[in-house]
Amino acid sequence: MAGIVVFFDFDKTIIDVDSDNWVVDELGATDLFNQLLPTMPWNSLMDRVMNELHTQGITIQDIEEVLKRVPIHPRIVPAIKSAYALGCDLRVISDANVFFIETILKHLGIRDCFSEINTNPGYVDEEGRLRILPYVDFITSPHGCNLCPPNMCRV
C-alpha cells in the first residue's frame, strides 16, 4: 500500500453534516447567521458569529461539547482506521476550519491517522474567543481560480 494517498473532505464526508451549520444551529445562532449570510463572506460570517456567541458567554468548552455530538456514519471511523493500518497516507482537504476538524478527529480517536489537514485556520485567541479565518486572504491575495470558493483553492 505504500504510496497510496487518500484525500478526504470533512463536512458531509467524515461527518454527516456541515460542521459550521451544526455549531451555529446547536448553539442557537441560526437567526443571526441567516441574517448576516447575505452581507459577508462565509469565513468572516463564522468569525462574526463566534464573536457574538463569545459575547453571550458561550465558551470554547461549550463549542467542543457540541462538536463531540456531531453525527457520523458508524462505518467511517473503522474505514479510516483500516486505511491507515494498511499504510495509506490520509489527508483532509476541507473548507471547514482546523479547530472544528481537529476537535472532532481527536474525539473520534483518529486525529493521528491523518498526516495533513488543509483547511481554514481556526484558533482560540487570548480572550478565549474562537477565531475563524480564510485559508487564503482573498482580498489581498486572491488565488484566481473560478472552480473553488475564493478563500480556498482545491485544484
Short mmCIF file of C-alpha atoms in Angstrom, two decimals:
data_model
loop_
_atom_site.label_atom_id
_atom_site.label_comp_id
_atom_site.label_asym_id
_atom_site.label_seq_id
_atom_site.Cartn_x
_atom_site.Cartn_y
_atom_site.Cartn_z
CA MET A 1 0.00 0.00 0.00
CA ALA A 2 2.98 2.32 0.13
CA GLY A 3 2.49 5.43 -1.91
CA ILE A 4 -1.30 5.49 -1.73
CA VAL A 5 -2.64 8.87 -0.64
CA VAL A 6 -6.31 9.17 0.28
CA PHE A 7 -7.86 12.64 0.44
CA PHE A 8 -10.99 13.27 2.47
CA ASP A 9 -13.33 16.19 2.55
CA PHE A 10 -14.63 16.73 6.07
CA ASP A 11 -18.17 18.11 6.05
CA LYS A 12 -20.71 15.59 4.77
CA THR A 13 -17.93 13.04 4.26
CA ILE A 14 -16.11 12.24 7.51
CA ILE A 15 -19.05 13.74 9.40
CA ASP A 16 -22.65 13.61 8.18
CA VAL A 17 -23.34 17.36 8.42
CA ASP A 18 -21.72 20.72 7.69
CA SER A 19 -19.70 21.49 10.83
CA ASP A 20 -20.29 25.25 10.64
CA ASN A 21 -24.05 24.86 10.37
CA TRP A 22 -24.04 22.21 13.11
CA VAL A 23 -22.30 24.50 15.61
CA VAL A 24 -24.40 27.54 14.67
CA ASP A 25 -27.65 25.59 14.99
CA GLU A 26 -26.72 23.75 18.18
CA LEU A 27 -25.63 26.97 19.90
CA GLY A 28 -28.77 28.88 18.92
CA ALA A 29 -27.23 31.33 16.47
CA THR A 30 -29.16 30.29 13.35
CA ASP A 31 -31.20 33.50 13.11
CA LEU A 32 -28.10 35.71 13.39
CA PHE A 33 -26.25 33.53 10.90
CA ASN A 34 -29.09 33.71 8.36
CA GLN A 35 -29.44 37.47 8.84
CA LEU A 36 -25.72 38.09 8.19
CA LEU A 37 -25.23 35.46 5.46
CA PRO A 38 -26.06 37.77 2.51
CA THR A 39 -23.76 40.52 3.83
CA MET A 40 -20.33 38.91 4.15
CA PRO A 41 -18.07 36.05 3.03
CA TRP A 42 -18.54 32.70 4.81
CA ASN A 43 -15.35 32.76 6.92
CA SER A 44 -15.97 36.34 8.02
CA LEU A 45 -19.52 35.33 8.88
CA MET A 46 -18.37 32.38 11.01
CA ASP A 47 -15.81 34.58 12.77
CA ARG A 48 -18.52 37.15 13.49
CA VAL A 49 -20.96 34.53 14.81
CA MET A 50 -18.22 33.04 17.03
CA ASN A 51 -17.62 36.55 18.39
CA GLU A 52 -21.32 37.01 19.15
CA LEU A 53 -21.51 33.62 20.86
CA HIS A 54 -18.44 34.53 22.94
CA THR A 55 -20.12 37.80 23.91
CA GLN A 56 -23.15 35.79 25.04
CA GLY A 57 -20.96 33.68 27.33
CA ILE A 58 -20.53 30.61 25.12
CA THR A 59 -17.13 29.09 25.94
CA ILE A 60 -14.65 27.08 23.92
CA GLN A 61 -15.68 24.09 26.05
CA ASP A 62 -19.32 24.63 25.01
CA ILE A 63 -18.25 24.60 21.35
CA GLU A 64 -16.14 21.48 21.88
CA GLU A 65 -19.09 19.66 23.50
CA VAL A 66 -21.29 20.50 20.52
CA LEU A 67 -18.60 19.24 18.15
CA LYS A 68 -18.33 15.96 20.08
CA ARG A 69 -22.04 15.30 19.38
CA VAL A 70 -21.74 15.69 15.61
CA PRO A 71 -23.43 12.85 13.70
CA ILE A 72 -21.19 10.46 11.78
CA HIS A 73 -21.83 7.30 9.82
CA PRO A 74 -20.98 4.29 12.01
CA ARG A 75 -18.59 2.85 9.40
CA ILE A 76 -16.43 5.93 8.79
CA VAL A 77 -14.10 5.55 11.79
CA PRO A 78 -13.41 1.84 11.12
CA ALA A 79 -12.83 2.64 7.42
CA ILE A 80 -10.33 5.38 8.27
CA LYS A 81 -8.55 3.16 10.79
CA SER A 82 -8.38 0.31 8.26
CA ALA A 83 -6.92 2.52 5.52
CA TYR A 84 -4.37 3.90 7.97
CA ALA A 85 -3.45 0.39 9.19
CA LEU A 86 -2.85 -0.64 5.58
CA GLY A 87 -0.28 2.15 5.27
CA CYS A 88 -2.29 4.70 3.31
CA ASP A 89 -1.33 8.35 3.73
CA LEU A 90 -4.59 10.02 4.80
CA ARG A 91 -5.18 13.75 4.40
CA VAL A 92 -8.06 16.18 4.85
CA ILE A 93 -8.79 18.98 2.40
CA SER A 94 -11.77 20.95 3.61
CA ASP A 95 -13.44 24.33 3.64
CA ALA A 96 -14.29 23.80 7.34
CA ASN A 97 -11.71 25.01 9.88
CA VAL A 98 -8.87 23.38 11.76
CA PHE A 99 -10.40 23.89 15.22
CA PHE A 100 -13.62 22.05 14.33
CA ILE A 101 -11.82 19.31 12.37
CA GLU A 102 -9.13 18.58 14.97
CA THR A 103 -11.63 18.66 17.85
CA ILE A 104 -13.83 16.08 16.14
CA LEU A 105 -10.98 13.87 14.89
CA LYS A 106 -9.40 13.81 18.37
CA HIS A 107 -12.75 12.96 19.94
CA LEU A 108 -13.19 10.09 17.47
CA GLY A 109 -9.65 8.85 18.19
CA ILE A 110 -8.48 9.22 14.59
CA ARG A 111 -6.52 12.50 14.52
CA ASP A 112 -3.21 10.65 14.32
CA CYS A 113 -4.40 8.79 11.22
CA PHE A 114 -4.07 11.97 9.15
CA SER A 115 -0.72 13.32 8.01
CA GLU A 116 -2.12 16.67 6.85
CA ILE A 117 -5.15 18.86 7.35
CA ASN A 118 -5.50 21.61 4.76
CA THR A 119 -8.30 23.92 5.80
CA ASN A 120 -9.18 27.36 7.09
CA PRO A 121 -7.33 28.46 10.23
CA GLY A 122 -9.23 28.44 13.49
CA TYR A 123 -7.72 29.24 16.85
CA VAL A 124 -8.61 30.41 20.33
CA ASP A 125 -7.38 33.96 20.98
CA GLU A 126 -6.11 35.40 24.27
CA GLU A 127 -9.69 36.31 25.29
CA GLY A 128 -10.89 32.72 24.85
CA ARG A 129 -12.76 33.51 21.64
CA LEU A 130 -12.70 31.17 18.67
CA ARG A 131 -11.35 32.98 15.60
CA ILE A 132 -12.01 31.61 12.12
CA LEU A 133 -10.04 32.97 9.18
CA PRO A 134 -9.87 32.16 5.45
CA TYR A 135 -7.13 29.81 4.22
CA VAL A 136 -6.33 32.34 1.50
CA ASP A 137 -6.76 36.04 2.15
CA PHE A 138 -8.83 36.54 -0.97
CA ILE A 139 -8.95 40.32 -0.52
CA THR A 140 -5.19 40.95 -0.60
CA SER A 141 -4.05 37.77 -2.36
CA PRO A 142 -6.77 36.10 -4.45
CA HIS A 143 -5.90 32.72 -5.98
CA GLY A 144 -7.86 33.46 -9.15
CA CYS A 145 -9.48 30.02 -9.53
CA ASN A 146 -13.06 30.01 -10.86
CA LEU A 147 -13.66 26.41 -9.72
CA CYS A 148 -13.26 26.96 -5.98
CA PRO A 149 -14.51 29.28 -3.26
CA PRO A 150 -12.43 32.47 -3.01
CA ASN A 151 -10.90 31.55 0.35
CA MET A 152 -9.53 28.12 -0.60
CA CYS A 153 -8.35 26.68 -3.91
CA ARG A 154 -8.62 22.88 -4.06
CA VAL A 155 -7.23 22.43 -7.55
#
